[in-house]
Tab-separated table of C-alpha atoms in Angstrom:
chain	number	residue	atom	x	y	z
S	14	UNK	CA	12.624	-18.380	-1.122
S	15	UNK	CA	9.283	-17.302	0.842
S	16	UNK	CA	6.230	-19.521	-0.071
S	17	UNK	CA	2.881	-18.088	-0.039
S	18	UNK	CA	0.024	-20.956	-0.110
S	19	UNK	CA	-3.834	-20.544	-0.933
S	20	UNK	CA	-6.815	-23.421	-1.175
S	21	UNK	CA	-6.389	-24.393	-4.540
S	22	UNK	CA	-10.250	-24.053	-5.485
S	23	UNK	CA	-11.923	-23.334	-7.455
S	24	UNK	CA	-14.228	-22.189	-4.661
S	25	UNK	CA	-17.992	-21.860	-5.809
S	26	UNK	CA	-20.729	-19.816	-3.872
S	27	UNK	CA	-24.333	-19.094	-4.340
S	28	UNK	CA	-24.844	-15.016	-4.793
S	29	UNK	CA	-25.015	-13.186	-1.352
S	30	UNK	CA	-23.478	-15.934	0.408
S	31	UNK	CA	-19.972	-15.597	1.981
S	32	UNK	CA	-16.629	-16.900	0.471
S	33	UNK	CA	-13.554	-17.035	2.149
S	34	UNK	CA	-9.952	-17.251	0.611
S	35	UNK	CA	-7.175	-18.815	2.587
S	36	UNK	CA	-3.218	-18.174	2.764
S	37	UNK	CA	-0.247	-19.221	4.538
S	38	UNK	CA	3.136	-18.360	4.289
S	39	UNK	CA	6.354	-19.681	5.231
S	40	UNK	CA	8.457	-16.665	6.534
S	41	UNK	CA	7.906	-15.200	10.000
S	42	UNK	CA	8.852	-12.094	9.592
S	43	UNK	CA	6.977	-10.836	7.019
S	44	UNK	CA	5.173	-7.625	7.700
S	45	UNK	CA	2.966	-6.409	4.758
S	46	UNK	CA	-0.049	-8.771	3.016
S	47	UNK	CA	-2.091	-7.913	0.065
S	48	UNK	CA	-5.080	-9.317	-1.843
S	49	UNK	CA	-5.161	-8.798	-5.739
S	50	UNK	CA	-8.127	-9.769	-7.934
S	51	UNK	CA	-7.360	-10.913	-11.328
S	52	UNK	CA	-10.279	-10.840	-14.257
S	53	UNK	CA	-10.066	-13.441	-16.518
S	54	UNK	CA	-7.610	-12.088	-19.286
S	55	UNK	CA	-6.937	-8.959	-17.142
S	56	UNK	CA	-3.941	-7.936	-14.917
S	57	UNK	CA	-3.626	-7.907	-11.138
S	58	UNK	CA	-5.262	-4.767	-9.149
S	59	UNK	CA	-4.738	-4.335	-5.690
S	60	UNK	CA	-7.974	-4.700	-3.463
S	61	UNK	CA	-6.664	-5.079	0.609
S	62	UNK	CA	-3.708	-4.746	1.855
S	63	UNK	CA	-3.350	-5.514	6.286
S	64	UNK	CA	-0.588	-5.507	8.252
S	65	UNK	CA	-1.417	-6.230	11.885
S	66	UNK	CA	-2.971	-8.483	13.478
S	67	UNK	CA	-6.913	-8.837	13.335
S	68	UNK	CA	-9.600	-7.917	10.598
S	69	UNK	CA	-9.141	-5.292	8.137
S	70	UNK	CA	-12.991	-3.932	6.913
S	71	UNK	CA	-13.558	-2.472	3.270
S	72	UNK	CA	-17.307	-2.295	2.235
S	73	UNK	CA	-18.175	-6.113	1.805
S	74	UNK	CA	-14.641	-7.461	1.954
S	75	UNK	CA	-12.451	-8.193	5.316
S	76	UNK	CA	-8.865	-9.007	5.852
S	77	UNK	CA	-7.926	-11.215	8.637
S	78	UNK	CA	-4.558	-11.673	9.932
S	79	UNK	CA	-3.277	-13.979	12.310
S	80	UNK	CA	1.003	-13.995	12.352
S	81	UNK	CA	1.271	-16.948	14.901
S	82	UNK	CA	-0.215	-18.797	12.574
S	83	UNK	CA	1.505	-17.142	9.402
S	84	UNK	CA	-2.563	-17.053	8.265
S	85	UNK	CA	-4.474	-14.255	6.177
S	86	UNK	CA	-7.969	-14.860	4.624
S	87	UNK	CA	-10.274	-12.764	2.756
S	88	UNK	CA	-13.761	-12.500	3.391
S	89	UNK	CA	-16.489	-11.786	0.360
S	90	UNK	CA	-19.784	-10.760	1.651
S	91	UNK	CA	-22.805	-10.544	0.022
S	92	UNK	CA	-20.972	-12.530	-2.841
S	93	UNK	CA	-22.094	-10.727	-6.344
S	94	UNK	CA	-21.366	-12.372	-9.972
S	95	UNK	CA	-18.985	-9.271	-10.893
S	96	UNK	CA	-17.114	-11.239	-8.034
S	97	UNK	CA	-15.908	-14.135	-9.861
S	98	UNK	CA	-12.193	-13.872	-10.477
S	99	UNK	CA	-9.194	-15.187	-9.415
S	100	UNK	CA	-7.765	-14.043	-6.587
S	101	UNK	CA	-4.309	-13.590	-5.458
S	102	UNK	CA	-2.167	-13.373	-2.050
S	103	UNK	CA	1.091	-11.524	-1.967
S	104	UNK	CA	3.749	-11.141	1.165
S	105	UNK	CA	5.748	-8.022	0.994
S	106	UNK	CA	9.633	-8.371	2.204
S	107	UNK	CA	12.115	-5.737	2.615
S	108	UNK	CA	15.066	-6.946	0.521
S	109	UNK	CA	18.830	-6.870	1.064
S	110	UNK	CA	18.559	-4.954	3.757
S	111	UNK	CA	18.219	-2.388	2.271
S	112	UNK	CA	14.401	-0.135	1.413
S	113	UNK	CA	13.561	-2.008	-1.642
S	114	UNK	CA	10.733	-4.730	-1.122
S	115	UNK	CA	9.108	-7.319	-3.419
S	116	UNK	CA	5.814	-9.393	-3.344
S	117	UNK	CA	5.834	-12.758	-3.746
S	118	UNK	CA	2.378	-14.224	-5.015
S	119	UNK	CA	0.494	-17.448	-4.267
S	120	UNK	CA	-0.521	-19.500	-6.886
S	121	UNK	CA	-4.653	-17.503	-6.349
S	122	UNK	CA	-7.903	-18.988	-6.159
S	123	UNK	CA	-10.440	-18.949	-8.662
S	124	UNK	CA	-13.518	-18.101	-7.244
S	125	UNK	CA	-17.074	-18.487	-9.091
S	126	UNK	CA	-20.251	-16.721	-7.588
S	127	UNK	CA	-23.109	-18.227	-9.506
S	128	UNK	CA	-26.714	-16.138	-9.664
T	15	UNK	CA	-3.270	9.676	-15.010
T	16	UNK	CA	-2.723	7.500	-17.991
T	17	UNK	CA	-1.489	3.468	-16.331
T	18	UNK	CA	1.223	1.252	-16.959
T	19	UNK	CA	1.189	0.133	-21.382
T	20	UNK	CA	2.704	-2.264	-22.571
T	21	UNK	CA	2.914	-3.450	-26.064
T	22	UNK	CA	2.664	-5.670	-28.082
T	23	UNK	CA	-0.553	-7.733	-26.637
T	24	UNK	CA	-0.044	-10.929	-28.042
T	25	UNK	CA	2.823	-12.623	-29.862
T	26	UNK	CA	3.500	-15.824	-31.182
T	27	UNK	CA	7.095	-17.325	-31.819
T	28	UNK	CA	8.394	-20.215	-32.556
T	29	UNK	CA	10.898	-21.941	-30.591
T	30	UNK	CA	14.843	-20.778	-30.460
T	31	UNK	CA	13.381	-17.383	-31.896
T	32	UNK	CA	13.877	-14.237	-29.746
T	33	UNK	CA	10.995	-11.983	-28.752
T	34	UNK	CA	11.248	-8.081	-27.111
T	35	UNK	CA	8.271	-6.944	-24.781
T	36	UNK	CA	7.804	-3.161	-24.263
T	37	UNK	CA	6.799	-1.542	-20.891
T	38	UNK	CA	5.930	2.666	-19.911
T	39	UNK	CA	5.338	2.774	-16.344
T	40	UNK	CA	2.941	5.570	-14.625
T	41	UNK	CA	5.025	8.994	-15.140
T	42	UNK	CA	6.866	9.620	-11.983
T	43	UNK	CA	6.877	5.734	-10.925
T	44	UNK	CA	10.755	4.909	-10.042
T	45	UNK	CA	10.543	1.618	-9.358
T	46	UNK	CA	9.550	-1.328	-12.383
T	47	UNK	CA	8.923	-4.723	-12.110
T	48	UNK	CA	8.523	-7.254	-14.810
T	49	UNK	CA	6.610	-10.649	-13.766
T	50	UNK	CA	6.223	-13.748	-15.474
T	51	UNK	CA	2.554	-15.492	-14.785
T	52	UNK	CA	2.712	-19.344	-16.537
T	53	UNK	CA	-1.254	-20.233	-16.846
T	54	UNK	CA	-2.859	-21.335	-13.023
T	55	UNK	CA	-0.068	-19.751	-11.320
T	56	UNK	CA	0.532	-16.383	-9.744
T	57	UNK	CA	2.548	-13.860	-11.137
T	58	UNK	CA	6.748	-14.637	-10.600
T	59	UNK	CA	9.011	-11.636	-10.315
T	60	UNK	CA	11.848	-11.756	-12.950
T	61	UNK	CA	13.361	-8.576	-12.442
T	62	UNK	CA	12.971	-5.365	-10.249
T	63	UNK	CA	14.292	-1.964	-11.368
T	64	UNK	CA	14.701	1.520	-9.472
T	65	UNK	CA	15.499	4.260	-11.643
T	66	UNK	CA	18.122	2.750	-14.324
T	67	UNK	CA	19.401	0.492	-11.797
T	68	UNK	CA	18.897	-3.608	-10.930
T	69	UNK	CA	17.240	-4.165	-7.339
T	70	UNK	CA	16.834	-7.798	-7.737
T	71	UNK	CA	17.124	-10.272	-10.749
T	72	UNK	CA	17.622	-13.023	-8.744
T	73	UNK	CA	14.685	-15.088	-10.420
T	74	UNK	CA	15.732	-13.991	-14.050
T	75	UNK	CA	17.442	-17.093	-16.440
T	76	UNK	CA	19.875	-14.735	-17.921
T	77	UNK	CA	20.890	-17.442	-20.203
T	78	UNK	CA	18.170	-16.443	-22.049
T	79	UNK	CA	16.542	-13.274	-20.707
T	80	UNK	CA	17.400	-9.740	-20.165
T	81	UNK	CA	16.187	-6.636	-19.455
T	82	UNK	CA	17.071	-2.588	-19.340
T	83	UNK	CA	15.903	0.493	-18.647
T	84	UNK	CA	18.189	2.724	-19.921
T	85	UNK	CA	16.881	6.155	-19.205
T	86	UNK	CA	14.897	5.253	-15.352
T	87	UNK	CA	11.579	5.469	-17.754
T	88	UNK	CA	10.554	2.684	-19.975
T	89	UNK	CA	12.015	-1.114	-20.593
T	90	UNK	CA	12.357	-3.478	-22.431
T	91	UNK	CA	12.468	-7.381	-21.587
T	92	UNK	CA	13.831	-10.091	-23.994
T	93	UNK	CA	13.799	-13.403	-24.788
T	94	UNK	CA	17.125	-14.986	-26.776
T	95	UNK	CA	16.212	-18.274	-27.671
T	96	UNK	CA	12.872	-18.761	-26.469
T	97	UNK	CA	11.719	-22.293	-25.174
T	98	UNK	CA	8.219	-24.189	-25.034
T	99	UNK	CA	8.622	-23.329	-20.990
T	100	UNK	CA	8.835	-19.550	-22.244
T	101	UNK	CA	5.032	-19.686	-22.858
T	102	UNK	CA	2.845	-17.213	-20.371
T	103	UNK	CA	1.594	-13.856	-19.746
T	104	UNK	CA	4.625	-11.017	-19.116
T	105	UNK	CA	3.470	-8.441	-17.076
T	106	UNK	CA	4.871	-5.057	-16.259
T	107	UNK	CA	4.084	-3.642	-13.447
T	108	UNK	CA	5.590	0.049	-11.496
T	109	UNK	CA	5.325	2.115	-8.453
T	110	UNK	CA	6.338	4.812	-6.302
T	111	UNK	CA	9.972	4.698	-4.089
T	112	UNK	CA	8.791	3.461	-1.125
T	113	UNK	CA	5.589	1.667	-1.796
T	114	UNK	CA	6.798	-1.325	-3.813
T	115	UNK	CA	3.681	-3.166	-2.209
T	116	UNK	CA	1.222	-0.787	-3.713
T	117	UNK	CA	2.131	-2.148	-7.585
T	118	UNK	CA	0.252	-0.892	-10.434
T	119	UNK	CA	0.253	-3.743	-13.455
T	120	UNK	CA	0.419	-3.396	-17.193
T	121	UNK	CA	-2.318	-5.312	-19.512
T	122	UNK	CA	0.064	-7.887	-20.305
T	123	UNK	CA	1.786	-9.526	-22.976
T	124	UNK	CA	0.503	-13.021	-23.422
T	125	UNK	CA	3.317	-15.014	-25.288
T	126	UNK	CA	2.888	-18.578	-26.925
T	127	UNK	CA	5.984	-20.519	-28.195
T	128	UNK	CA	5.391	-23.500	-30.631
């Protein structure tokens, strides 16, 4: 069973500042990575995904990957309120063998970015 | 284009009662997942469909749980006797053959077992 660890938090910035989200994970060969941000009382929506090596841009967030290290972080800049969720790592694995794939999900960080 | 629903939203059981959750995924999604998320955790996959068929229900406690989806569209996950442990949100969650990292997730059906 593939592990997928983030800092526990909860991770409080000031607004504008940067906050970064950590994750490791135990399986070497996995390929795909994803960032979801949960609301409060909401469901999971897909905000990054990266699957090489390096940083991954997207307005004010950044993916960073680093597979030696089984490592990917995301980067918040310019931190705003509507910010503050938890927020969720996922490793993608092919299954079986076979096409079909399946995330497996840290346990998220909640992150607070207070005016 | 109309997301995943689920129904109901909320439910309250007591324990050793059974419990059905509903889930449509997005027309011409294939593939259907249902998760299990216990409060302060991440979502847990209990069961993966692809059309009508089982991918992977390797993390499913089918002493008590089970799922179908008879016709490749919607499903239906159930609980037969639930337990305290039982208590979370159950979320449904689809995509496209193919792109079973790109999920699309349900609202959720947040369960509490006294």
């Amino acid at each position: 069973q593939k592990e997928v660890e983030q800092n526990s938090g909860p991770l409080s910035v000031p607004e504008g500042a940067i906050a970064s989200l950590n994750c490791t994970y135990s399986d070497r060969v996995s390929q795909s990575f994803f960032w979801y941000r949960q609301y409060s009382g909401k469901s999971p929506e897909l905000i990054m995904s990266i699957y090489s090596n390096g940083d991954k841009e997207d307005g004010r967030f950044t993916a960073q990957l680093n597979k030696a290290s089984q490592y990917v972080s995301l980067l918040i800049r310019d931190s705003q309120p509507s910010d503050s969720a938890t927020y969720l790592c996922a490793v993608w694995e092919v299954t079986g063998g076979t096409s079909y794939g399946k995330l497996t999900f840290g346990q998220g960080t909640i992150l607070t970015v207070h005016p | 284009e109309a997301g995943v629903a689920q129904s109901p939203r909320y439910k309250i059981i007591e324990k050793r009662q059974s419990v059905a959750f509903w889930c449509n995924p997005i027309s011409g999604h294939a593939t259907l997942y249902w998760y299990q998320q216990i409060l302060g955790q991440g979502p847990k996959l209990l069961i993966q469909f692809q059309n009508n068929g089982v991918v992977d229900d390797s993390q499913l406690p089918k002493d008590r749980f089970s799922a179908e989806r008879l016709k490749g569209v919607d499903s239906t996950l159930k609980i037969q006797p639930a337990k305290l442990e039982d208590s979370a949100v159950y979320l449904c969650a689809s995509s496209l053959i193919g792109r079973s990292y790109e999920q699309y997730f349900g609202p959720g059906t947040r369960l509490t077992v006294t």
